[in-house]
Amino acid sequence: MVRRQDWLVRLGLKFADPADEAEFSERFLSGWIVACQALLVGGALFYYSFFVWDALIDPVHAGITHVIRGLIVAPVLVISAVILLSRWGRRHAEVIMLVNMITGHIGLVCIYSILAGGYRYAA
C-alpha cells in the first residue's frame, strides 16, 4: 500500500530538512484541529436550530426530527469535537471529520423522509 507521504515525495513535494517538515505538519495539524472543533460545535448548534423549521413545515412529525437533531446528530458532532482534544483524535482527525459529514447527511435524509413534503423543502 502506498502511503500519502510517498506520493508527495514522488511529486517532489518534500521539505529539504525533515525537522522543518515535522514542525510544519504539527503546526498545520494544530490549526486544522482547532478549526474543526469550532466548526463541529458551531455546526451542531446550527443543525439543531433547524428543529424550528421542522416544526413550521410539519408540526405532527417535528418531535421525531427533534430527536434526530438533538439526541443523535448534534451530540455526535459535539462529542467528536471533544475527541479531537485527545492524542487518538488527532491521529484520526480526518476519519472523525468524515464520519461527522456522513452522520449529518444521513440525519438529513432521515429528517426529509419523515417530514411531510420534506424532500420538496430540501430541494
Phi, psi and omega in degrees: 000134181269125179280160181300319181298325179296322178294319179296321178295318179299328179276358180084014182263086182210143176289148178291324180251121180301330179293321177296320179295318179295319179294316178299314181300317181293316179294317179298315181297318180300314179294320181294320180296315180298317178297318179296319179297316179297317179293323179295313180292315177297320178295323178297316179295317180295314180300314181294324184297341180286359175298334177296316178296319178302317181293329179288319184274336179204083182298334183293317184259006184296331179297320180292317180291330176297320178296316180299315182289313190269338182247351180240292190290307182301315177297324178299318179296315181292318178298322178296322177298322178290319180299327180295347175286337184276163177297319178299317179297322178295321180291330184247027186300318182295320178293319179299316180294321177298315178300321179293320177296317179295318179300315179298317180291319177297319177301317179295319178299317178297315180297314180297325181286335181277318184290142175294119182072022184301317181291330177294316178292326180293325180288000000 
